[in-house]
Short mmCIF file of C-alpha atoms in Angstrom, two decimals:
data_model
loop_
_atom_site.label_atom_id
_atom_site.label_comp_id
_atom_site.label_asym_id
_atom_site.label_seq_id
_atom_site.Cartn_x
_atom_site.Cartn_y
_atom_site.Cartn_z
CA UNK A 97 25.40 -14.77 5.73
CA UNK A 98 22.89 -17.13 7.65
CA UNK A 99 24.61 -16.62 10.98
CA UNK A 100 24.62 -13.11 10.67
CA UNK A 101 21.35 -12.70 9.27
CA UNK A 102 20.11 -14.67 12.29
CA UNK A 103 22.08 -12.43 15.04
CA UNK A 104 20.91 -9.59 13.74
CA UNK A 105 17.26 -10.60 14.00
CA UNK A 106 17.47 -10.97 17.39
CA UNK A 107 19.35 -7.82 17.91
CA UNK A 108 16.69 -6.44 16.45
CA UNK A 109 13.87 -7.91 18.15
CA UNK A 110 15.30 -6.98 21.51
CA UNK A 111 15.87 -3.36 20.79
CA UNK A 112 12.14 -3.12 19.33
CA UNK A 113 11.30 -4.12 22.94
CA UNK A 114 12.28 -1.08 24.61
CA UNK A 115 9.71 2.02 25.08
CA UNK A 116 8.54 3.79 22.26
CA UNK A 117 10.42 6.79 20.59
CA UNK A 118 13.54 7.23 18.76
CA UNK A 119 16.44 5.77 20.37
CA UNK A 120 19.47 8.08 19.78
CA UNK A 121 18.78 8.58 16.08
CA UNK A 122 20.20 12.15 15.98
CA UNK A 123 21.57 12.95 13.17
CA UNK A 124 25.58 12.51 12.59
CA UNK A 125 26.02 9.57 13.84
CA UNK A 126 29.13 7.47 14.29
CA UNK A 127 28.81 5.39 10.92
CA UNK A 128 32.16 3.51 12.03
CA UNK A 129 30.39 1.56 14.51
CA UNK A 130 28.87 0.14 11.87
CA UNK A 131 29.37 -3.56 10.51
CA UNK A 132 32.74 -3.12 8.22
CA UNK A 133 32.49 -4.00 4.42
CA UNK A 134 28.31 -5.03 4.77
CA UNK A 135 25.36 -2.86 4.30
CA UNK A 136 22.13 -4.49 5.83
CA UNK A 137 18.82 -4.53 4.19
CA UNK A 138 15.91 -5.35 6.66
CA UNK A 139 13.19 -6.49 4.20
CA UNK A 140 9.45 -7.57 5.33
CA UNK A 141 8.34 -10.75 6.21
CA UNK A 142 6.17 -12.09 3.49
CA UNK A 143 6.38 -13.65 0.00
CA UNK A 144 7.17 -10.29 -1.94
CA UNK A 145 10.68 -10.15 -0.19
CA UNK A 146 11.55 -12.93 -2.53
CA UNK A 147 12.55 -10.88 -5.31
CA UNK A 148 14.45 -8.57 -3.22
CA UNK A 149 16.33 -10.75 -1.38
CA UNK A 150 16.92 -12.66 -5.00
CA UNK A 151 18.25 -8.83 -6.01
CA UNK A 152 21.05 -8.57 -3.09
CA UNK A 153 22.39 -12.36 -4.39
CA UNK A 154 22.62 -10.62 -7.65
CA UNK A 155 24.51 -7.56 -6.65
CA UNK A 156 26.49 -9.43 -3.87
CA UNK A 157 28.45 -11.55 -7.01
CA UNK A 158 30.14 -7.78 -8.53
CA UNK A 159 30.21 -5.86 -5.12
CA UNK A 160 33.43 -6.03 -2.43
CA UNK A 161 31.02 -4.19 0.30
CA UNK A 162 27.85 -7.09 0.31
CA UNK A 163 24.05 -6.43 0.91
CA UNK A 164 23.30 -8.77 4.12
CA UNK A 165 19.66 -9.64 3.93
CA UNK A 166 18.20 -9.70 7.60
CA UNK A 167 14.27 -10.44 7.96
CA UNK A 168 12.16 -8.73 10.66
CA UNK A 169 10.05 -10.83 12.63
CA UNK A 170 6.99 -8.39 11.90
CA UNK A 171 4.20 -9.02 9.87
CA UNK A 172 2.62 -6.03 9.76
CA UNK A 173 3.62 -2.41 8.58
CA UNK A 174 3.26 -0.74 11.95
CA UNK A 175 5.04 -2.98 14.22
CA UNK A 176 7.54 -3.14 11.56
CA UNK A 177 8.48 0.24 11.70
CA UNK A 178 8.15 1.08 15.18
CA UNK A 179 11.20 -1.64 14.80
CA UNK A 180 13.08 0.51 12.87
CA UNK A 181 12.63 3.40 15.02
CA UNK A 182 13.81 1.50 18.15
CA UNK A 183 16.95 0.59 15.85
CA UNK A 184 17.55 3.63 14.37
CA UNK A 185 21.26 5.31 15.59
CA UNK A 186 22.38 2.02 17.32
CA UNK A 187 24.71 -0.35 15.76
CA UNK A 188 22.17 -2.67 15.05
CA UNK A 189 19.46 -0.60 12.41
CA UNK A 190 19.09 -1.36 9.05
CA UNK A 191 21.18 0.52 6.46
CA UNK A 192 18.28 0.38 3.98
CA UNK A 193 14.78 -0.16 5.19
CA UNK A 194 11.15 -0.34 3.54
CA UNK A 195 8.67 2.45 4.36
CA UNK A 196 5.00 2.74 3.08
CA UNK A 197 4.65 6.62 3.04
CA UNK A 198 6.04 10.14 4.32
CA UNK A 199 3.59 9.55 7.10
CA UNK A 200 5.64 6.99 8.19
CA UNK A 201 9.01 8.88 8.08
CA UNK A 202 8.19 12.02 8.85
CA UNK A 203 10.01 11.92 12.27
CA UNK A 204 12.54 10.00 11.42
CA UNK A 205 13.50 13.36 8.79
CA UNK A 206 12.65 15.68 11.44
CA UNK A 207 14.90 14.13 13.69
CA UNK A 208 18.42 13.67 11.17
CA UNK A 209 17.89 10.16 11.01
CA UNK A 210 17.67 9.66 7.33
CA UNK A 211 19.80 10.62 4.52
CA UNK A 212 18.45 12.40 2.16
CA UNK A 213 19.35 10.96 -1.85
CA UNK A 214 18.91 14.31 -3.60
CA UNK A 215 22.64 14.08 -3.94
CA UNK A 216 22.77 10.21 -5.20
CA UNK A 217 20.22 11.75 -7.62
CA UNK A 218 22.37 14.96 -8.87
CA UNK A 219 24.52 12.18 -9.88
CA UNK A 220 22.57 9.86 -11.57
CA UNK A 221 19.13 11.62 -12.16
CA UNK A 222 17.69 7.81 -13.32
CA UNK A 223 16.90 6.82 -9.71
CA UNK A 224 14.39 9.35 -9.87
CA UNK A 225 13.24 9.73 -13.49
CA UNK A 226 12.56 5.85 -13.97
CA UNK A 227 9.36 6.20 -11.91
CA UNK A 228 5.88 7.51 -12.29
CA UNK A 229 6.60 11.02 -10.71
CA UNK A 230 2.94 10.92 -8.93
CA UNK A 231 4.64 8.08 -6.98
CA UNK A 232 7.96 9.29 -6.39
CA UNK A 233 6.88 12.52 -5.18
CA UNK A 234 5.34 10.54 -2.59
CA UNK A 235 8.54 10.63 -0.21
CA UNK A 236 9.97 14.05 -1.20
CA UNK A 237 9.64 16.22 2.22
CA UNK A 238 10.39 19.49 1.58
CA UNK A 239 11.97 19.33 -1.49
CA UNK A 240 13.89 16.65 -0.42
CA UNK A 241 13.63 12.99 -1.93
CA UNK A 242 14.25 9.98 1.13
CA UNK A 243 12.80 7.05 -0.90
CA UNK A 244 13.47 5.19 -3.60
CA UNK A 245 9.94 3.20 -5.10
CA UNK A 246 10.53 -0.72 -4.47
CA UNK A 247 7.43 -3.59 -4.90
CA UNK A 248 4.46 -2.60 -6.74
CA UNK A 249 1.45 -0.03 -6.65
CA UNK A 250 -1.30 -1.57 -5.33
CA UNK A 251 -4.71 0.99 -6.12
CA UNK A 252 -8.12 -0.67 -5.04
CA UNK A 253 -10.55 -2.44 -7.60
CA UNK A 254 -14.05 -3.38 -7.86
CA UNK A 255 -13.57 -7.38 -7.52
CA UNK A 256 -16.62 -9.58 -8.72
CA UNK A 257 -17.82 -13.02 -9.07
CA UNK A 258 -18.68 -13.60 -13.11
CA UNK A 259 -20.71 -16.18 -12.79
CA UNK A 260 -22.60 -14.94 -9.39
CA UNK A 261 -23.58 -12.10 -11.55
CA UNK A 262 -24.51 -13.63 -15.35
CA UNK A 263 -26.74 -16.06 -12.87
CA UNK A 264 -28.33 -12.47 -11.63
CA UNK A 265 -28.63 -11.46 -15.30
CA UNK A 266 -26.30 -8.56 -14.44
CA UNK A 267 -23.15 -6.89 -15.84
CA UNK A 268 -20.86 -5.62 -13.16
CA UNK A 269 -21.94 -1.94 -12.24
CA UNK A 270 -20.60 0.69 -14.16
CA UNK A 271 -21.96 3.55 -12.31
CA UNK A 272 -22.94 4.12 -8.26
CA UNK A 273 -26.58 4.07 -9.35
CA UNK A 274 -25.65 0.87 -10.86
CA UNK A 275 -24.77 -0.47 -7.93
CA UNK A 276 -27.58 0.58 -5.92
CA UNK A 277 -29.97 -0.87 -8.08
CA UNK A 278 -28.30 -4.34 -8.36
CA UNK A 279 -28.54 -4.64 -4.57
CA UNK A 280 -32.17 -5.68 -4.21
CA UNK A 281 -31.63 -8.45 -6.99
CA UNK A 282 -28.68 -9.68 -5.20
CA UNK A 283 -30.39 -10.32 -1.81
CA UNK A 284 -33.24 -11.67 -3.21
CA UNK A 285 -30.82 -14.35 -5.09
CA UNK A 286 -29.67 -15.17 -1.30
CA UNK A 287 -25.94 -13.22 -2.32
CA UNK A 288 -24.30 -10.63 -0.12
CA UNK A 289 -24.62 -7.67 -2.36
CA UNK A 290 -21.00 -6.45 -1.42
CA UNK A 291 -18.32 -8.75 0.45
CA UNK A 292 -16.86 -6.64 3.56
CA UNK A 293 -14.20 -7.73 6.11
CA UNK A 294 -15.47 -5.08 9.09
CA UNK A 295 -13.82 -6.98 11.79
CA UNK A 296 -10.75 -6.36 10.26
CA UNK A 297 -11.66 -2.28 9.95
CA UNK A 298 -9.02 -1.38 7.19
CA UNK A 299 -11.12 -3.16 4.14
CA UNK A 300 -14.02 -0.46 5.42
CA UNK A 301 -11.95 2.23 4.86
CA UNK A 302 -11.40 1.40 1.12
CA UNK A 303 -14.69 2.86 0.61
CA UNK A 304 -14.32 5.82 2.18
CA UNK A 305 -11.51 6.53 0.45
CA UNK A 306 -13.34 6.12 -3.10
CA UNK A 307 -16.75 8.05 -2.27
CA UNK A 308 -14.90 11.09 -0.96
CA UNK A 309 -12.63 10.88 -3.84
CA UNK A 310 -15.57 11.87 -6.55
CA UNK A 311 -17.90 13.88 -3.94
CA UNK A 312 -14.91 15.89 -2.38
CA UNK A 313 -11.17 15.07 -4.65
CA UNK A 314 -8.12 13.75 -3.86
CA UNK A 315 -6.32 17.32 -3.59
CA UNK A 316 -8.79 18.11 -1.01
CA UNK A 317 -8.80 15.19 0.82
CA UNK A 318 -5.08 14.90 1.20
CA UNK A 319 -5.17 18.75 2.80
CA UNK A 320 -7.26 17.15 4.81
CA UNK A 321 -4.82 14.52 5.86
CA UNK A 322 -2.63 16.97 6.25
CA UNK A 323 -4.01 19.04 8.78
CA UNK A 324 -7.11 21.02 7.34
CA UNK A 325 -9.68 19.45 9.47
CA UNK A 326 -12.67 21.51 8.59
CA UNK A 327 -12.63 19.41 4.88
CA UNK A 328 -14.62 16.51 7.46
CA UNK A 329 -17.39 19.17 7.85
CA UNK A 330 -17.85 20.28 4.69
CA UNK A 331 -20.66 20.02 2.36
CA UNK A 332 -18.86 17.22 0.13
CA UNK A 333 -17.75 15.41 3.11
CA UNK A 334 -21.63 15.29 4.16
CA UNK A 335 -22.35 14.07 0.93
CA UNK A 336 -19.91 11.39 0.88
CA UNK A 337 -21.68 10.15 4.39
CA UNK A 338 -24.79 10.48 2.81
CA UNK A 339 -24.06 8.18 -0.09
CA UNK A 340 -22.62 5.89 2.41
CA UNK A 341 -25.25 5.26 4.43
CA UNK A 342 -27.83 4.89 1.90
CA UNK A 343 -25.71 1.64 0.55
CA UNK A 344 -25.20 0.79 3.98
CA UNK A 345 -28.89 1.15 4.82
CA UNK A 346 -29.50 -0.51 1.55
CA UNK A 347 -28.32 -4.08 2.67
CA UNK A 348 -25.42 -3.92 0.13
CA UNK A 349 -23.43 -5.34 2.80
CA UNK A 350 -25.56 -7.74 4.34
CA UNK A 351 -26.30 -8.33 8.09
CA UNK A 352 -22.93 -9.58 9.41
CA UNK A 353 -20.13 -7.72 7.99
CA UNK A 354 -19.25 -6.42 11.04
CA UNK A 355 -17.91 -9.89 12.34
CA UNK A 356 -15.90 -10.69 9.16
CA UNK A 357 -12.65 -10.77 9.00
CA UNK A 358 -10.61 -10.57 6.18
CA UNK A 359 -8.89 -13.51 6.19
CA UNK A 360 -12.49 -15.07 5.46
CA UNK A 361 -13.95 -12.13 3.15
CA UNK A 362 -11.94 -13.47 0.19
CA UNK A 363 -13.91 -16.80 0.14
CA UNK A 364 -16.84 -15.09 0.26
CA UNK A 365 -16.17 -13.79 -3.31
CA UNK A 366 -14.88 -16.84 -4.75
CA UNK A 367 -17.50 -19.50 -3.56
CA UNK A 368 -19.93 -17.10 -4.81
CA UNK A 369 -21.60 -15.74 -0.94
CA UNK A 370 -20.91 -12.63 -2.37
CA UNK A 371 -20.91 -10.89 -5.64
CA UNK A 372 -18.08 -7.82 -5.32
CA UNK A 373 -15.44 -6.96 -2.92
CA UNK A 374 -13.59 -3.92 -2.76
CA UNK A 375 -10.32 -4.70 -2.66
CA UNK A 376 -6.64 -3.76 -3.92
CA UNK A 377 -4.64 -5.65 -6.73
CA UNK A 378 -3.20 -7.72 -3.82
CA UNK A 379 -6.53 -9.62 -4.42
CA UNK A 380 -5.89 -11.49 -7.75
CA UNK A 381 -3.06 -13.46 -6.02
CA UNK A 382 -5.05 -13.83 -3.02
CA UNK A 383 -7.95 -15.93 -5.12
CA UNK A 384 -5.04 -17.15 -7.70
CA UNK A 385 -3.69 -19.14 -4.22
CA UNK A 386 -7.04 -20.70 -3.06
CA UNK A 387 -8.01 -21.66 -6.65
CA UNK A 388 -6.51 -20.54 -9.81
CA UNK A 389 -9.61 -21.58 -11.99
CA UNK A 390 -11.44 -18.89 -10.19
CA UNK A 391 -9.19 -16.28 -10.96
CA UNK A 392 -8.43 -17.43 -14.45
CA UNK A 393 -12.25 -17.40 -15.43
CA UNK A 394 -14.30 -16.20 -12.67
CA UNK A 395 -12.69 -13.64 -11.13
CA UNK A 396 -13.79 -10.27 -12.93
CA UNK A 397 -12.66 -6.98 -11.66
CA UNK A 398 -13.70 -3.51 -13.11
CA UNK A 399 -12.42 0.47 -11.46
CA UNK A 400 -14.81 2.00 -8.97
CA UNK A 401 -18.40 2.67 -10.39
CA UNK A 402 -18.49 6.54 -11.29
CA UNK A 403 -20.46 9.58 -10.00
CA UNK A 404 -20.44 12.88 -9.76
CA UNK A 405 -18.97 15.66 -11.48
CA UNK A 406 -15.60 14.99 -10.76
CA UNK A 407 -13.24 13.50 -13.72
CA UNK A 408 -13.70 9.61 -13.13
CA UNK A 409 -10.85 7.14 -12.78
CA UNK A 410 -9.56 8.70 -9.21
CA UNK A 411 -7.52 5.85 -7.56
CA UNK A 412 -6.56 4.77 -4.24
CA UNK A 413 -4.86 2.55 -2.38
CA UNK A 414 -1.17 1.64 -2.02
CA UNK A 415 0.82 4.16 -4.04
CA UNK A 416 4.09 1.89 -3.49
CA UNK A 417 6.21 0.79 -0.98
CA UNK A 418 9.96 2.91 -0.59
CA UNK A 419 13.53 1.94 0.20
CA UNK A 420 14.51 4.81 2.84
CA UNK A 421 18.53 5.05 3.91
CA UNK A 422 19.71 5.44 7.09
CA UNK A 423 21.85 8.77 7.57
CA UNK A 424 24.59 7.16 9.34
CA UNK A 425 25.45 4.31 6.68
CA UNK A 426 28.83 3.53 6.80
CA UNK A 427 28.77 3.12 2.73
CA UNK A 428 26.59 5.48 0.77
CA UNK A 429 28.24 4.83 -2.49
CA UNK A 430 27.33 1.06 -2.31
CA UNK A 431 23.55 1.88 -0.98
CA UNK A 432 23.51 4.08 -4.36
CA UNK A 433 24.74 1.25 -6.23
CA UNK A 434 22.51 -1.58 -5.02
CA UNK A 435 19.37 1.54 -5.29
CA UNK A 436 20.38 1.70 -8.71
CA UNK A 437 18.75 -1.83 -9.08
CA UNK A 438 15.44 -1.26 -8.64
CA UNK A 439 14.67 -0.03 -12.12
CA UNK A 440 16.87 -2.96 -13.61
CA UNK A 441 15.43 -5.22 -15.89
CA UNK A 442 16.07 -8.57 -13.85
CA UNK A 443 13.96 -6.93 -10.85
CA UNK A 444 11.05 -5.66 -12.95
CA UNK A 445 10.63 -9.11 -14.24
CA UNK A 446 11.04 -10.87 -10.83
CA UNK A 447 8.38 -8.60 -9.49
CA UNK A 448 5.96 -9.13 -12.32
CA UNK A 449 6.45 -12.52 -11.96
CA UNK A 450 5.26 -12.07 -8.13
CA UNK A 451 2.04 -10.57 -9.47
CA UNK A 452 3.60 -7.02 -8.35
CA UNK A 453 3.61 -3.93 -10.68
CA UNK A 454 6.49 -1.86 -10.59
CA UNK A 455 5.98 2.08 -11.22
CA UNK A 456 8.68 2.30 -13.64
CA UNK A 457 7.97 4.21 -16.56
CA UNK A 458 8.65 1.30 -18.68
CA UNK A 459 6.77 -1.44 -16.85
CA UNK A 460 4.53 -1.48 -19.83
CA UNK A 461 7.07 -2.86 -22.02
CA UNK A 462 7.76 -5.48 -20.09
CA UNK A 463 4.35 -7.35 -19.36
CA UNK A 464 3.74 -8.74 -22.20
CA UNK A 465 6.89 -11.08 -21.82
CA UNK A 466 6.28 -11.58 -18.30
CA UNK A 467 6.08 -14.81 -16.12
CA UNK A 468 2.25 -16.09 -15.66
CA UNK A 469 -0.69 -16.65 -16.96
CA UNK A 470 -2.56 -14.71 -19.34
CA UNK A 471 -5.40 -13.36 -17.02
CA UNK A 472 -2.28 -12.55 -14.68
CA UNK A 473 -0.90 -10.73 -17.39
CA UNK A 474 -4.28 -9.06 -18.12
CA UNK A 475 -4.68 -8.16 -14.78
CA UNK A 476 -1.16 -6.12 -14.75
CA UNK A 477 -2.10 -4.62 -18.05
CA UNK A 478 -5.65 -3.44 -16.54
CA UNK A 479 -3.89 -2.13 -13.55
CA UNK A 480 -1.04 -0.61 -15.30
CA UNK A 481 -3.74 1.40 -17.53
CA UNK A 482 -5.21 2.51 -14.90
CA UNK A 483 -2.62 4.03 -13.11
CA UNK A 484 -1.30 5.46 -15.76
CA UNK A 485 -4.74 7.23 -16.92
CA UNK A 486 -5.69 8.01 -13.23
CA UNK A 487 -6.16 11.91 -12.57
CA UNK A 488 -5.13 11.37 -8.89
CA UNK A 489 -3.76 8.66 -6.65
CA UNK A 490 -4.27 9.00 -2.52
CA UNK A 491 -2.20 6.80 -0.99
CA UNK A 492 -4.43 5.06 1.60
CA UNK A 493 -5.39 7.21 4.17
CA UNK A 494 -4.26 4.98 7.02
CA UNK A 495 -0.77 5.57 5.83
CA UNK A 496 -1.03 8.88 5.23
CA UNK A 497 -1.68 9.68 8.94
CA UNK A 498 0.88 9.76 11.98
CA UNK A 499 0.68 6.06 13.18
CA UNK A 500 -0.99 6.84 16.28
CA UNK A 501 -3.93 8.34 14.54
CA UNK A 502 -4.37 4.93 12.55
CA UNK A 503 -5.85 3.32 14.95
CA UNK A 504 -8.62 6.33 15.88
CA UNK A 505 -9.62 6.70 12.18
CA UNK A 506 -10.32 2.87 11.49
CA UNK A 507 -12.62 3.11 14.26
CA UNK A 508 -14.27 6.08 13.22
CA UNK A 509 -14.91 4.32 9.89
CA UNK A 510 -16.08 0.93 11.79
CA UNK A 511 -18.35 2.90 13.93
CA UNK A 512 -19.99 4.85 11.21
CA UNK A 513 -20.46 1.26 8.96
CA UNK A 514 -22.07 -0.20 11.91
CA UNK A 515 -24.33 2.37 13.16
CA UNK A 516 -22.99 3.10 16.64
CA UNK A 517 -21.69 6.70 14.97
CA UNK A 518 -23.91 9.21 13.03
CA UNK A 519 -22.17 11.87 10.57
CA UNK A 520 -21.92 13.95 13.14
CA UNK A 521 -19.91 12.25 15.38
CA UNK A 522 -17.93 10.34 12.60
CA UNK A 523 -16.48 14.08 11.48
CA UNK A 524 -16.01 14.91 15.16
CA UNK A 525 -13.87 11.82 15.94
CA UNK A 526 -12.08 12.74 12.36
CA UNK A 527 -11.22 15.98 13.44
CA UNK A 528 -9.99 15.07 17.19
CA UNK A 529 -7.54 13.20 15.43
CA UNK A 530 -3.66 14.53 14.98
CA UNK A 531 -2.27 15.04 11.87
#
């Protein structure tokens, strides 16, 4: 398994080398070319993959045709899928592969290049009913499903310092006026109202997302995602801009934002520099890693202060991560099998015990008796809540976008945090963009 798992890498690497596009991955392909009795499951390179790899082990000790785990070299979600698309109708893709949106796969369906598992799903309707249906509906493209929900949701919380804020005599901010009005306190104590990793651009975009989800609504700004440009001009849009730039204006995010990074913002939190960050659930292993007191008892975390007139308790964020199938794999009926998996008891526990929250129905039942610590647990049961109460759920708008818009709409969102855009110019760059 090593040796292959290793040759296959490099395959890989070599064909995500070549000029971008997809690389013969018409539909009907020769599935015989193929590698004979092995299915191979490219997972992502980071910590998370533990549990799935630990899931193909599982299934390889009952199943003739074996799961070969190969890792791609990429880090991030972009470069890892460009991967894929360089792969896809060789002999060298992935027979399963992880996606983070329809976004993502769009052209991969319009081009025949994935299988579609409405039939694996006629058969046993369970891969589909044993998740949230907000989530699963995620990757259904015209009535047809291509993903199966793998990892954990990840919406975005309101992270604070405790003790940054009792020392402030202040309880973390309910509301948006809340907020503004803890801002002046904050400086004055010497504390970055608001942590913020601008350098990195996508932690900016969190609050985007959660200001024109109460002034505008996540139906409406998904149409806009989808195409309906004129939503950036419109009066709630405005308004959203407007309440923006008075907390920008405000100080809330101090004076140097703009050349943070994120793999410094966290720190800021947790040595008390700042007193909230924005962030998603990722976050509570993030500051459980650098110091587990902190996130035990000093770590506090609350949903995104409300306004408006809009029902509260809109999320956003990560919606989940998807197992997509490859429409030439040479053995459907073991991809349905080792699919079948991810609502199994052993994985919901393994990814619990990663800090991850599945979006099985059941996921409830099974925190209580999970792996950790009891403000992990806590955590899971907050988030869990949550999403199960939310009224919406945008999946981050970066993924929601073709991936060569990402790029234009993080910079409109720098560019308006930092001043060098007004509104006008931020909703001309977001409308210039393809959809």
């Amino acid at each position: 398994m090593k040796n292959s798992t290793h040759w296959r890498i490099a395959a890989f690497t070599a064909v995500a080398a070549l000029s971008v596009g997809l690389a013969g991955c018409a539909s009907g392909g020769d599935s015989s070319s193929r590698p004979e009795n092995e299915i191979h499951l490219l997972v992502f390179n980071d910590a998370a993959a533990e549990a799935e790899i630990a899931l193909a082990e599982r299934f390889n000790e009952t199943s003739d045709v074996k799961v070969i785990v190969d890792t791609s070299p990429e880090t991030e979600s972009v470069a890892y899928i460009n991967g894929v698309r360089q792969s896809l109708g060789t002999a060298e893709s992935p027979d399963i592969f992880m996606s983070w949106g329809a976004a993502q796969i769009q052209d991969f369906v319009d081009s025949g290049a994935l299988l579609s598992l409405n039939g694996f799903i006629e058969e046993t309707p369970a891969l589909r009913d044993s998740f949230s249906a907000a989530v699963f509906d995620q990757e259904v493209i015209d009535g047809e499903a291509y993903g199966i929900p793998v990892r954990g949701t990840q919406p975005v919380f309101l992270f604070n310092n405790k003790d940054v804020l009792a020392q402030n005599g202040l309880e973390p901010a309910a509301t948006w006026d809340e907020l503004l009005d803890q801002v002046d306190t904050l400086t004055a104590a010497g504390v970055i109202p608001i942590g913020l990793a601008g350098a990195s651009q996508w932690p900016t975009l969190m609050w985007f997302e959660y200001v024109y989800a109460q002034t505008v609504g996540n139906d409406v700004v998904a149409d806009a995602l989808a195409g309906d440009t004129e939503v950036w001009a419109s009066d709630g849009s405005r308004e959203a801009l407007e309440m923006l730039r008075e907390l920008i204006d405000s100080g809330a995010f101090g004076t140097t934002f703009d050349s943070v990074d994120y793999d410094n913002s966290p720190a800021l939190l947790r040595t008390g520099k700042s007193a909230y960050e924005l962030m998603g659930t990722w976050n509570y292993a993030v500051q459980a890693g650098a110091d587990e007191a902190f996130a035990e008892d000093g770590l506090g975390y609350t949903s995104f202060p409300a306004f408006g007139d809009l029902e509260p308790g809109q999320l956003a964020g990560n919606v989940s991560n998807y197992y997509n199938v490859v429409a030439d794999t040479r053995y459907p009926d073991t991809v349905k099998a080792f699919l079948e998996q991810l609502y199994s008891p052993e994985f919901i526990e393994s990814q619990l015990a990663l800090g991850n929250l599945p979006t099985t129905v059941d996921v409830g039942d099974f925190i209580a008796d999970s792996d950790g610590t009891e403000s992990s647990k806590a955590f899971l049961q907050f988030t869990n809540d949550a999403v199960q109460a939310a009224p919406s759920f945008q999946l981050s708008w970066d993924q929601a976008v073709p991936t060569a818009s990402k790029q234009g709409m993080l910079d409109a969102m720098s560019g308006f945090f930092n001043g060098s855009l007004d509104a006008d110019q931020f909703i001309a760059a977001m409308q210039a963009l393809e959809y």
